[in-house]
Amino acid sequence: MSDTTPSTKKGDGHADVECSAATAAPPSANPVFVDVGYGPEEVIMVAWAPHDPDNPFNWSSARKATTLAVALFISFLSTVMASSVGIMAHWGPEWFHTSHTGYMLSITTYLVAIAFTPLVLAPLSEVFGRNAIYQVTSVIAALLFIPQALSHSLAGLLVSRFFQGIVCSVGNSMVGGTIADLYTAQHRGVAMNVFTLAIYVGQAGGAVFGWVGMRCGIQWCYGIQGLWAALSCVLNAIVLRETRADVILSRRARRLTKQTGVKYLAAADLQHENFWALVSQSATRPLKFLFTEPIVAAVALWIGFSWATIWLGTSSTLLVFGQYGWSPAWQGMSLLINLVGGVLGFASNFHQEWLYQRARRRGGGHAPPEARLYWAAYGGLLFPVGMFIFGWTGQPQFHWAIPATFLALSMWGVYAIYSAVFTYLADAYETYSSSAQAAQSCVRNLFSGLFPLFANTMYKRMGYPKATTTVASVGTLLSAAPVLLIVYGAQLRARSKVASALTKG
């Protein structure tokens, strides 16, 4: 059993106890007086020792990788649950006795729930921990596949999909926070790159599950996803442990208090007023970030439109390749083109990581968050150029490989943007990463949920080339976003209250 080693830090006026994993008798540190809502009390502050094995930053590489893999499986499934529905649009309406638009509402309800739920769950995970939320939500997500597989009711489908979106939102917003818990900024880039690839693999996985539904019946599309979700529950229970450092320290302080009778507190405990005030503060923080933090607002609008085009592209891809006489099953498998773009983006992000590490070395061991955006600037151009050529070559007189190639290039651009947004916000907001990610996730998924509703009508009324040109034109305007952030990002962060405070800290 290790000893608990006290050290007094004069800089902030608090006596901190730097604890190892195990604890013994109460340390001989000088107590300090703090008011935690019940009048001044004598307490001993608990902090991390430099090599504390309980600190997630100090976990072994194998433990970090295993935790990351299980968390990424959650992200993969949350994307599969959305993308598989679009591919089933040929048979879903008949099964649920509804129209095409009615069936596509199941994507909208799912993504709208994903959009708004992180505003509550993500910041709460920063206070109460991530592990419990992962465990509970994964079980609920698996159970909600039962009514989807067995019911023919549209109302039942929409209700179950809405609640499934609520619990699956953790795969979109909270996993980014988990990565920030496990990896310092110096080592975070590769982990975020793998996270983005998992989302793209989920897009392609949706095509596979959709194909199974076409061949074996729509109930199997939902049923097999339910089995995979059940597997996720088992893996979560076996592998996942708490990664939020503040929560781990708070639990340690409570354990020390119980064992010794001496009052211990972690720094995060000083911010706790009462439960409902804490819930209110946590739930409103992402919205405050969205409306008061210029960085979050700018990034949210940028990624919101870019990512929504993937869902718009899901519908347009089926329509465009349908012109080549492909069966509905093969139209759905055309979404594997997105994965090609994802693999290209995954590879290019290693060069982005090299650029970041070079900036860090030149900065004496520190690089600004804007150093994460170099490849996003290229992606901002690849996206509209690829979409424009895809739209005008996606016609029977051109071989299908031509529009497929440029669609992959466009998805490569979106990959670079998506990955950059997560690493940029993680670096800029550090301990509040989940709240910042929840804010951009809200806008991104809201756009993604609405775009598929009008995609079919838009492409048929305007024609495939003109409709895609419209999307590419907006993308061209947004391509300036990463360049402006690289040039003016430091000034923008200086105007962002939280980001500037973290930089000074």
Short mmCIF file of C-alpha atoms in Angstrom, two decimals, residues 16-505:
data_model
loop_
_atom_site.label_atom_id
_atom_site.label_comp_id
_atom_site.label_asym_id
_atom_site.label_seq_id
_atom_site.Cartn_x
_atom_site.Cartn_y
_atom_site.Cartn_z
CA ASP A 16 -3.34 20.02 -1.61
CA VAL A 17 -2.78 16.37 -0.82
CA GLU A 18 -1.22 14.62 -3.80
CA CYS A 19 -2.54 11.11 -3.39
CA SER A 20 -1.53 7.80 -4.83
CA ALA A 21 -4.05 5.09 -5.62
CA ALA A 22 -4.16 3.70 -2.10
CA THR A 23 -4.59 5.69 1.07
CA ALA A 24 -3.46 5.29 4.66
CA ALA A 25 -3.79 7.41 7.77
CA PRO A 26 -4.78 11.06 7.46
CA PRO A 27 -1.81 13.05 6.17
CA SER A 28 -0.23 15.77 8.20
CA ALA A 29 -1.04 18.59 5.77
CA ASN A 30 -2.29 21.88 7.11
CA PRO A 31 -6.07 22.08 6.63
CA VAL A 32 -7.62 25.06 4.91
CA PHE A 33 -10.97 26.71 5.54
CA VAL A 34 -13.49 26.56 2.69
CA ASP A 35 -17.21 27.19 2.45
CA VAL A 36 -19.04 24.47 0.52
CA GLY A 37 -22.49 25.81 1.32
CA TYR A 38 -22.74 25.08 5.04
CA GLY A 39 -20.34 27.64 6.47
CA PRO A 40 -16.52 27.52 6.70
CA GLU A 41 -15.05 24.06 7.32
CA GLU A 42 -11.56 22.70 7.81
CA VAL A 43 -10.70 20.47 4.86
CA ILE A 44 -7.70 18.91 3.14
CA MET A 45 -7.59 19.27 -0.63
CA VAL A 46 -6.86 16.18 -2.73
CA ALA A 47 -4.89 16.42 -6.00
CA TRP A 48 -3.03 14.11 -8.36
CA ALA A 49 0.49 12.92 -7.66
CA PRO A 50 2.73 13.14 -10.77
CA HIS A 51 2.59 9.40 -11.56
CA ASP A 52 -0.68 8.42 -9.90
CA PRO A 53 -1.90 5.21 -11.61
CA ASP A 54 -5.55 6.22 -11.10
CA ASN A 55 -5.09 9.31 -13.26
CA PRO A 56 -6.34 8.29 -16.75
CA PHE A 57 -3.44 10.20 -18.32
CA ASN A 58 -1.13 7.71 -16.56
CA TRP A 59 -2.95 4.53 -17.59
CA SER A 60 -0.98 2.04 -19.63
CA SER A 61 -1.15 2.29 -23.42
CA ALA A 62 -2.96 -1.05 -23.56
CA ARG A 63 -5.62 0.04 -21.09
CA LYS A 64 -6.15 3.32 -22.92
CA ALA A 65 -6.41 1.54 -26.28
CA THR A 66 -8.90 -1.01 -24.95
CA THR A 67 -11.06 1.70 -23.38
CA LEU A 68 -10.92 3.71 -26.59
CA ALA A 69 -11.87 0.70 -28.73
CA VAL A 70 -14.99 -0.04 -26.67
CA ALA A 71 -16.02 3.62 -26.66
CA LEU A 72 -15.53 3.78 -30.44
CA PHE A 73 -17.77 0.74 -30.85
CA ILE A 74 -20.52 2.83 -29.24
CA SER A 75 -19.88 5.60 -31.79
CA PHE A 76 -19.90 3.08 -34.63
CA LEU A 77 -23.27 1.67 -33.56
CA SER A 78 -24.85 5.10 -33.11
CA THR A 79 -23.98 5.91 -36.73
CA VAL A 80 -25.10 2.53 -38.06
CA MET A 81 -28.49 3.01 -36.42
CA ALA A 82 -29.01 6.14 -38.51
CA SER A 83 -27.47 5.21 -41.86
CA SER A 84 -29.17 1.80 -42.17
CA VAL A 85 -32.62 3.42 -42.17
CA GLY A 86 -31.99 5.49 -45.29
CA ILE A 87 -31.06 2.38 -47.25
CA MET A 88 -34.28 0.65 -46.16
CA ALA A 89 -36.37 3.45 -47.70
CA HIS A 90 -37.38 1.11 -50.55
CA TRP A 91 -39.09 -1.39 -48.22
CA GLY A 92 -39.57 0.44 -44.94
CA PRO A 93 -42.69 2.41 -45.98
CA GLU A 94 -44.56 -0.77 -46.91
CA TRP A 95 -43.56 -2.57 -43.70
CA PHE A 96 -44.70 0.31 -41.51
CA HIS A 97 -47.72 1.23 -43.68
CA THR A 98 -46.59 4.77 -44.41
CA SER A 99 -45.17 7.02 -47.12
CA HIS A 100 -41.52 7.53 -48.00
CA THR A 101 -41.46 10.82 -46.08
CA GLY A 102 -43.17 9.20 -43.10
CA TYR A 103 -40.55 6.48 -42.95
CA MET A 104 -37.69 8.97 -43.33
CA LEU A 105 -39.03 10.74 -40.26
CA SER A 106 -37.46 7.88 -38.30
CA ILE A 107 -34.06 9.31 -39.26
CA THR A 108 -35.15 12.82 -38.33
CA THR A 109 -36.53 11.85 -34.90
CA TYR A 110 -33.38 9.86 -34.17
CA LEU A 111 -30.98 12.65 -35.18
CA VAL A 112 -32.99 15.44 -33.54
CA ALA A 113 -32.89 13.49 -30.28
CA ILE A 114 -29.14 13.03 -30.75
CA ALA A 115 -28.85 16.77 -31.41
CA PHE A 116 -30.38 18.01 -28.17
CA THR A 117 -29.71 15.27 -25.61
CA PRO A 118 -25.95 15.95 -25.35
CA LEU A 119 -26.83 19.42 -24.09
CA VAL A 120 -27.78 17.61 -20.88
CA LEU A 121 -25.87 14.32 -20.86
CA ALA A 122 -22.45 15.56 -21.96
CA PRO A 123 -22.01 18.27 -19.30
CA LEU A 124 -23.55 16.03 -16.65
CA SER A 125 -20.89 13.47 -17.51
CA GLU A 126 -18.30 16.13 -16.69
CA VAL A 127 -19.71 16.35 -13.17
CA PHE A 128 -21.04 12.87 -12.36
CA GLY A 129 -18.79 10.79 -14.59
CA ARG A 130 -19.03 9.12 -17.95
CA ASN A 131 -19.03 5.42 -17.11
CA ALA A 132 -22.47 5.22 -15.50
CA ILE A 133 -24.00 7.06 -18.46
CA TYR A 134 -22.34 4.68 -20.92
CA GLN A 135 -23.59 1.62 -19.03
CA VAL A 136 -27.22 2.72 -18.68
CA THR A 137 -27.68 4.17 -22.16
CA SER A 138 -26.21 1.14 -23.93
CA VAL A 139 -28.72 -1.20 -22.27
CA ILE A 140 -31.66 1.03 -23.17
CA ALA A 141 -30.45 1.34 -26.78
CA ALA A 142 -30.32 -2.44 -27.16
CA LEU A 143 -33.80 -2.96 -25.68
CA LEU A 144 -35.36 -0.38 -28.00
CA PHE A 145 -34.60 -2.58 -31.01
CA ILE A 146 -37.29 -5.02 -29.86
CA PRO A 147 -40.29 -2.84 -30.85
CA GLN A 148 -38.54 -1.81 -34.07
CA ALA A 149 -38.04 -5.42 -35.14
CA LEU A 150 -41.50 -6.66 -34.13
CA SER A 151 -43.86 -3.74 -34.74
CA HIS A 152 -45.53 -2.63 -37.99
CA SER A 153 -46.64 0.65 -36.42
CA LEU A 154 -45.10 3.91 -37.63
CA ALA A 155 -45.92 5.54 -34.30
CA GLY A 156 -44.11 2.74 -32.47
CA LEU A 157 -41.12 3.12 -34.79
CA LEU A 158 -40.90 6.89 -34.32
CA VAL A 159 -41.25 6.74 -30.53
CA SER A 160 -38.63 4.01 -30.16
CA ARG A 161 -36.29 5.78 -32.55
CA PHE A 162 -36.65 9.05 -30.64
CA PHE A 163 -35.73 7.47 -27.32
CA GLN A 164 -32.97 5.51 -29.01
CA GLY A 165 -31.57 8.78 -30.31
CA ILE A 166 -31.58 10.12 -26.76
CA VAL A 167 -29.47 7.28 -25.39
CA CYS A 168 -27.27 6.89 -28.48
CA SER A 169 -26.26 10.54 -28.35
CA VAL A 170 -23.36 9.57 -26.09
CA GLY A 171 -21.68 7.96 -29.09
CA ASN A 172 -21.58 11.31 -30.87
CA SER A 173 -20.62 13.78 -28.16
CA MET A 174 -19.33 12.00 -25.07
CA VAL A 175 -16.72 9.81 -26.74
CA GLY A 176 -14.79 12.94 -27.73
CA GLY A 177 -14.74 13.88 -24.05
CA THR A 178 -13.49 10.42 -23.14
CA ILE A 179 -10.60 10.82 -25.58
CA ALA A 180 -9.76 14.16 -23.95
CA ASP A 181 -9.80 12.36 -20.57
CA LEU A 182 -7.33 9.71 -21.73
CA TYR A 183 -4.89 11.59 -23.93
CA THR A 184 -3.03 14.86 -23.54
CA ALA A 185 -3.10 17.33 -26.42
CA GLN A 186 0.28 16.01 -27.57
CA HIS A 187 -1.11 12.49 -28.14
CA ARG A 188 -4.76 13.25 -28.85
CA GLY A 189 -4.60 13.65 -32.62
CA VAL A 190 -4.28 9.98 -33.56
CA ALA A 191 -7.07 8.95 -31.17
CA MET A 192 -9.40 11.57 -32.65
CA ASN A 193 -8.47 10.36 -36.13
CA VAL A 194 -9.53 6.82 -35.25
CA PHE A 195 -12.73 8.23 -33.71
CA THR A 196 -13.62 9.94 -36.98
CA LEU A 197 -12.87 6.76 -38.94
CA ALA A 198 -15.25 4.83 -36.67
CA ILE A 199 -18.03 7.25 -37.66
CA TYR A 200 -17.30 6.68 -41.35
CA VAL A 201 -17.17 2.92 -40.87
CA GLY A 202 -20.58 3.27 -39.22
CA GLN A 203 -21.86 4.93 -42.39
CA ALA A 204 -20.65 1.96 -44.43
CA GLY A 205 -21.90 -0.48 -41.79
CA GLY A 206 -25.36 0.97 -42.23
CA ALA A 207 -25.18 -0.08 -45.88
CA VAL A 208 -24.37 -3.65 -44.85
CA PHE A 209 -27.19 -3.85 -42.30
CA GLY A 210 -29.56 -2.30 -44.82
CA TRP A 211 -28.55 -4.94 -47.37
CA VAL A 212 -29.29 -7.66 -44.80
CA GLY A 213 -32.73 -6.14 -44.28
CA MET A 214 -33.40 -6.16 -48.01
CA ARG A 215 -32.38 -9.81 -48.37
CA CYS A 216 -33.76 -11.29 -45.15
CA GLY A 217 -36.57 -8.93 -44.15
CA ILE A 218 -36.61 -5.55 -42.49
CA GLN A 219 -37.02 -7.08 -39.04
CA TRP A 220 -33.56 -8.61 -39.42
CA CYS A 221 -32.06 -5.20 -40.14
CA TYR A 222 -33.21 -4.08 -36.70
CA GLY A 223 -32.79 -7.45 -35.00
CA ILE A 224 -29.12 -7.92 -35.90
CA GLN A 225 -28.36 -4.35 -34.87
CA GLY A 226 -30.00 -5.20 -31.55
CA LEU A 227 -27.62 -8.14 -31.11
CA TRP A 228 -24.64 -5.91 -31.80
CA ALA A 229 -25.98 -3.39 -29.30
CA ALA A 230 -26.25 -6.19 -26.73
CA LEU A 231 -22.61 -7.07 -27.41
CA SER A 232 -21.74 -3.44 -26.74
CA CYS A 233 -23.46 -3.69 -23.34
CA VAL A 234 -21.31 -6.68 -22.40
CA LEU A 235 -18.08 -5.00 -23.54
CA ASN A 236 -18.97 -1.81 -21.67
CA ALA A 237 -19.56 -3.71 -18.43
CA ILE A 238 -16.29 -5.62 -18.73
CA VAL A 239 -13.93 -2.92 -19.99
CA LEU A 240 -15.14 0.61 -19.26
CA ARG A 241 -14.20 2.39 -16.05
CA GLU A 242 -14.49 6.04 -15.07
CA THR A 243 -12.17 8.32 -17.06
CA ARG A 244 -13.24 11.74 -15.82
CA ALA A 245 -10.36 12.93 -13.61
CA ASP A 246 -12.44 15.35 -11.50
CA VAL A 247 -14.95 12.61 -10.71
CA ILE A 248 -12.23 10.12 -9.75
CA LEU A 249 -10.67 12.66 -7.37
CA SER A 250 -14.05 13.53 -5.83
CA ARG A 251 -14.73 9.86 -5.16
CA ARG A 252 -11.28 9.47 -3.65
CA ALA A 253 -11.90 12.45 -1.36
CA ARG A 254 -15.19 10.94 -0.15
CA ARG A 255 -13.47 7.61 0.45
CA LEU A 256 -10.69 9.27 2.44
CA THR A 257 -13.22 11.18 4.51
CA LYS A 258 -15.09 7.97 5.31
CA GLN A 259 -11.91 6.05 6.16
CA THR A 260 -10.21 8.69 8.31
CA GLY A 261 -12.93 10.96 9.66
CA VAL A 262 -10.99 13.95 8.28
CA LYS A 263 -12.78 16.14 5.73
CA TYR A 264 -11.25 15.79 2.26
CA LEU A 265 -12.31 17.63 -0.89
CA ALA A 266 -11.25 17.71 -4.53
CA ALA A 267 -11.08 21.02 -6.38
CA ALA A 268 -14.22 20.13 -8.35
CA ASP A 269 -16.18 19.76 -5.08
CA LEU A 270 -15.73 23.47 -4.38
CA GLN A 271 -17.84 24.26 -7.45
CA HIS A 272 -20.78 22.15 -6.26
CA GLU A 273 -23.58 24.21 -4.76
CA ASN A 274 -26.60 21.91 -4.66
CA PHE A 275 -27.79 19.14 -6.92
CA TRP A 276 -30.39 21.05 -8.92
CA ALA A 277 -28.22 24.13 -9.30
CA LEU A 278 -25.49 21.83 -10.56
CA VAL A 279 -27.82 20.09 -13.02
CA SER A 280 -29.07 23.45 -14.29
CA GLN A 281 -25.57 24.80 -14.71
CA SER A 282 -24.36 21.67 -16.50
CA ALA A 283 -27.37 21.43 -18.80
CA THR A 284 -27.21 25.06 -19.90
CA ARG A 285 -23.45 25.25 -20.37
CA PRO A 286 -23.44 23.90 -23.98
CA LEU A 287 -26.13 26.41 -24.99
CA LYS A 288 -24.16 29.20 -23.34
CA PHE A 289 -21.11 28.05 -25.25
CA LEU A 290 -23.11 28.07 -28.49
CA PHE A 291 -24.37 31.62 -28.02
CA THR A 292 -21.51 33.26 -26.09
CA GLU A 293 -18.36 31.51 -27.30
CA PRO A 294 -17.50 32.76 -30.82
CA ILE A 295 -15.32 29.72 -31.51
CA VAL A 296 -18.09 27.23 -30.74
CA ALA A 297 -20.68 29.15 -32.75
CA ALA A 298 -18.44 29.44 -35.82
CA VAL A 299 -17.31 25.83 -35.73
CA ALA A 300 -20.85 24.53 -35.15
CA LEU A 301 -22.23 26.25 -38.26
CA TRP A 302 -19.27 25.11 -40.34
CA ILE A 303 -19.42 21.43 -39.38
CA GLY A 304 -23.23 21.46 -39.23
CA PHE A 305 -23.66 22.10 -42.92
CA SER A 306 -20.67 20.01 -44.00
CA TRP A 307 -21.77 16.93 -42.06
CA ALA A 308 -25.42 17.30 -43.05
CA THR A 309 -24.41 16.90 -46.67
CA ILE A 310 -23.41 13.32 -45.87
CA TRP A 311 -27.03 12.60 -44.95
CA LEU A 312 -28.18 14.56 -47.96
CA GLY A 313 -25.68 12.55 -49.97
CA THR A 314 -27.13 9.31 -48.59
CA SER A 315 -30.40 10.13 -50.32
CA SER A 316 -28.82 11.63 -53.44
CA THR A 317 -26.40 8.73 -53.88
CA LEU A 318 -29.28 6.26 -54.02
CA LEU A 319 -31.02 8.44 -56.61
CA VAL A 320 -27.94 9.12 -58.74
CA PHE A 321 -26.76 5.52 -58.95
CA GLY A 322 -30.33 4.37 -59.51
CA GLN A 323 -29.98 5.94 -62.97
CA TYR A 324 -27.44 3.25 -63.84
CA GLY A 325 -30.01 0.50 -63.43
CA TRP A 326 -28.60 -0.66 -60.11
CA SER A 327 -30.92 -2.66 -57.89
CA PRO A 328 -31.98 -1.07 -54.59
CA ALA A 329 -29.55 -3.38 -52.78
CA TRP A 330 -26.61 -2.18 -54.85
CA GLN A 331 -27.75 1.42 -54.57
CA GLY A 332 -27.46 1.01 -50.82
CA MET A 333 -24.03 -0.57 -51.07
CA SER A 334 -22.88 2.51 -53.00
CA LEU A 335 -22.59 4.18 -49.59
CA LEU A 336 -19.36 2.23 -49.22
CA ILE A 337 -17.95 5.06 -51.34
CA ASN A 338 -18.15 7.16 -48.17
CA LEU A 339 -15.82 4.68 -46.51
CA VAL A 340 -13.27 5.13 -49.31
CA GLY A 341 -13.31 8.85 -48.56
CA GLY A 342 -12.97 8.05 -44.87
CA VAL A 343 -9.89 5.87 -45.44
CA LEU A 344 -8.29 8.65 -47.51
CA GLY A 345 -9.08 11.11 -44.72
CA PHE A 346 -7.69 8.74 -42.11
CA ALA A 347 -4.41 8.49 -44.03
CA SER A 348 -4.12 12.24 -44.61
CA ASN A 349 -4.68 12.93 -40.92
CA PHE A 350 -1.33 11.32 -40.14
CA HIS A 351 0.23 14.13 -42.16
CA GLN A 352 -1.95 16.57 -40.20
CA GLU A 353 -0.60 15.04 -36.99
CA TRP A 354 2.96 15.50 -38.29
CA LEU A 355 2.20 19.16 -39.00
CA TYR A 356 0.78 19.57 -35.49
CA GLN A 357 3.81 17.97 -33.84
CA ARG A 358 6.10 20.22 -35.89
CA ALA A 359 4.16 23.26 -34.68
CA ARG A 360 4.43 21.97 -31.11
CA ARG A 361 8.21 21.58 -31.38
CA ARG A 362 8.56 25.06 -32.84
CA GLY A 363 6.41 26.39 -30.00
CA GLY A 364 8.67 24.96 -27.32
CA GLY A 365 6.40 22.02 -26.51
CA HIS A 366 3.11 23.84 -27.05
CA ALA A 367 1.02 24.33 -30.19
CA PRO A 368 -2.11 26.49 -30.52
CA PRO A 369 -5.41 24.70 -31.23
CA GLU A 370 -5.35 26.22 -34.74
CA ALA A 371 -2.47 23.87 -35.59
CA ARG A 372 -5.16 21.16 -35.82
CA LEU A 373 -6.79 22.86 -38.82
CA TYR A 374 -4.22 22.68 -41.62
CA TRP A 375 -5.78 19.71 -43.39
CA ALA A 376 -9.26 21.06 -42.71
CA ALA A 377 -8.34 23.93 -45.05
CA TYR A 378 -7.66 21.39 -47.80
CA GLY A 379 -10.82 19.51 -46.87
CA GLY A 380 -12.81 22.70 -47.16
CA LEU A 381 -11.84 22.77 -50.85
CA LEU A 382 -12.12 19.04 -51.55
CA PHE A 383 -15.69 18.97 -50.29
CA PRO A 384 -17.32 21.48 -52.72
CA VAL A 385 -15.13 20.55 -55.70
CA GLY A 386 -15.93 16.86 -55.26
CA MET A 387 -19.64 17.56 -54.85
CA PHE A 388 -19.78 19.79 -57.93
CA ILE A 389 -18.14 17.24 -60.25
CA PHE A 390 -20.14 14.39 -58.69
CA GLY A 391 -23.36 16.24 -59.49
CA TRP A 392 -22.52 16.90 -63.14
CA THR A 393 -20.99 13.50 -63.93
CA GLY A 394 -23.62 11.45 -62.10
CA GLN A 395 -25.51 10.77 -65.32
CA PRO A 396 -25.83 7.61 -67.44
CA GLN A 397 -23.59 8.97 -70.22
CA PHE A 398 -20.67 8.93 -67.76
CA HIS A 399 -19.28 5.73 -66.29
CA TRP A 400 -20.42 5.29 -62.68
CA ALA A 401 -16.79 5.20 -61.48
CA ILE A 402 -16.37 8.89 -62.36
CA PRO A 403 -19.05 10.30 -60.00
CA ALA A 404 -18.05 7.67 -57.43
CA THR A 405 -14.46 8.93 -57.47
CA PHE A 406 -15.43 12.54 -56.91
CA LEU A 407 -17.98 11.62 -54.25
CA ALA A 408 -15.15 9.86 -52.40
CA LEU A 409 -13.01 13.00 -52.72
CA SER A 410 -15.85 15.08 -51.29
CA MET A 411 -16.23 12.69 -48.35
CA TRP A 412 -12.47 12.90 -47.84
CA GLY A 413 -12.89 16.64 -47.41
CA VAL A 414 -15.71 16.21 -44.91
CA TYR A 415 -13.57 13.73 -42.97
CA ALA A 416 -10.75 16.27 -42.65
CA ILE A 417 -13.23 18.89 -41.43
CA TYR A 418 -14.99 16.57 -38.98
CA SER A 419 -11.79 15.27 -37.41
CA ALA A 420 -10.34 18.78 -37.13
CA VAL A 421 -13.42 20.11 -35.35
CA PHE A 422 -13.20 17.52 -32.58
CA THR A 423 -9.47 17.93 -31.97
CA TYR A 424 -9.70 21.73 -32.22
CA LEU A 425 -12.48 21.99 -29.64
CA ALA A 426 -10.81 19.40 -27.39
CA ASP A 427 -7.62 21.48 -27.35
CA ALA A 428 -9.39 24.83 -26.98
CA TYR A 429 -11.77 23.76 -24.19
CA GLU A 430 -9.87 20.91 -22.48
CA THR A 431 -11.81 20.06 -19.30
CA TYR A 432 -15.04 21.44 -20.82
CA SER A 433 -14.53 19.53 -24.05
CA SER A 434 -17.78 17.56 -23.74
CA SER A 435 -19.83 20.74 -23.40
CA ALA A 436 -18.18 22.29 -26.45
CA GLN A 437 -18.62 19.06 -28.41
CA ALA A 438 -22.27 18.87 -27.32
CA ALA A 439 -22.90 22.36 -28.65
CA GLN A 440 -21.48 21.64 -32.10
CA SER A 441 -23.09 18.18 -32.09
CA CYS A 442 -26.48 19.81 -31.51
CA VAL A 443 -26.21 21.95 -34.63
CA ARG A 444 -24.59 19.19 -36.68
CA ASN A 445 -27.21 16.55 -35.94
CA LEU A 446 -30.11 18.99 -36.20
CA PHE A 447 -29.03 19.84 -39.74
CA SER A 448 -28.44 16.16 -40.49
CA GLY A 449 -31.92 15.25 -39.31
CA LEU A 450 -33.66 17.87 -41.43
CA PHE A 451 -31.75 17.51 -44.71
CA PRO A 452 -33.00 13.99 -45.64
CA LEU A 453 -36.62 15.18 -45.40
CA PHE A 454 -36.31 17.43 -48.43
CA ALA A 455 -33.49 15.65 -50.29
CA ASN A 456 -35.75 13.48 -52.43
CA THR A 457 -37.97 16.41 -53.49
CA MET A 458 -35.02 18.75 -54.00
CA TYR A 459 -33.13 16.41 -56.31
CA LYS A 460 -36.16 15.44 -58.36
CA ARG A 461 -37.45 19.00 -58.84
CA MET A 462 -34.13 20.74 -59.45
CA GLY A 463 -32.41 17.86 -61.18
CA TYR A 464 -29.36 16.08 -59.82
CA PRO A 465 -26.70 18.45 -61.28
CA LYS A 466 -28.37 21.69 -60.14
CA ALA A 467 -29.28 20.37 -56.70
CA THR A 468 -25.75 19.16 -56.06
CA THR A 469 -24.33 22.44 -57.40
CA THR A 470 -26.43 24.29 -54.81
CA VAL A 471 -24.89 22.19 -52.05
CA ALA A 472 -21.40 22.68 -53.48
CA SER A 473 -21.90 26.45 -53.70
CA VAL A 474 -22.69 26.74 -50.00
CA GLY A 475 -19.73 24.48 -49.28
CA THR A 476 -17.51 26.83 -51.27
CA LEU A 477 -18.55 29.76 -49.08
CA LEU A 478 -17.84 27.73 -45.94
CA SER A 479 -14.42 26.67 -47.22
CA ALA A 480 -13.10 29.98 -45.93
CA ALA A 481 -13.87 28.94 -42.33
CA PRO A 482 -10.70 26.92 -41.57
CA VAL A 483 -8.46 29.52 -43.24
CA LEU A 484 -10.03 32.31 -41.20
CA LEU A 485 -9.66 30.26 -38.02
CA ILE A 486 -5.99 29.57 -38.75
CA VAL A 487 -5.32 33.27 -39.32
CA TYR A 488 -7.63 34.83 -36.72
CA GLY A 489 -8.24 31.93 -34.33
CA ALA A 490 -6.06 33.35 -31.57
CA GLN A 491 -8.02 36.62 -31.58
CA LEU A 492 -11.29 34.70 -31.64
CA ARG A 493 -10.23 32.61 -28.66
CA ALA A 494 -9.25 35.79 -26.84
CA ARG A 495 -12.87 36.95 -27.23
CA SER A 496 -14.13 33.59 -25.97
CA LYS A 497 -14.38 33.81 -22.19
CA VAL A 498 -13.87 30.13 -21.38
CA ALA A 499 -11.27 29.39 -24.05
CA SER A 500 -9.18 32.43 -23.08
CA ALA A 501 -9.38 31.53 -19.38
CA LEU A 502 -8.15 28.00 -20.10
CA THR A 503 -5.31 29.39 -22.22
CA LYS A 504 -4.20 31.70 -19.40
CA GLY A 505 -4.56 28.89 -16.87
#
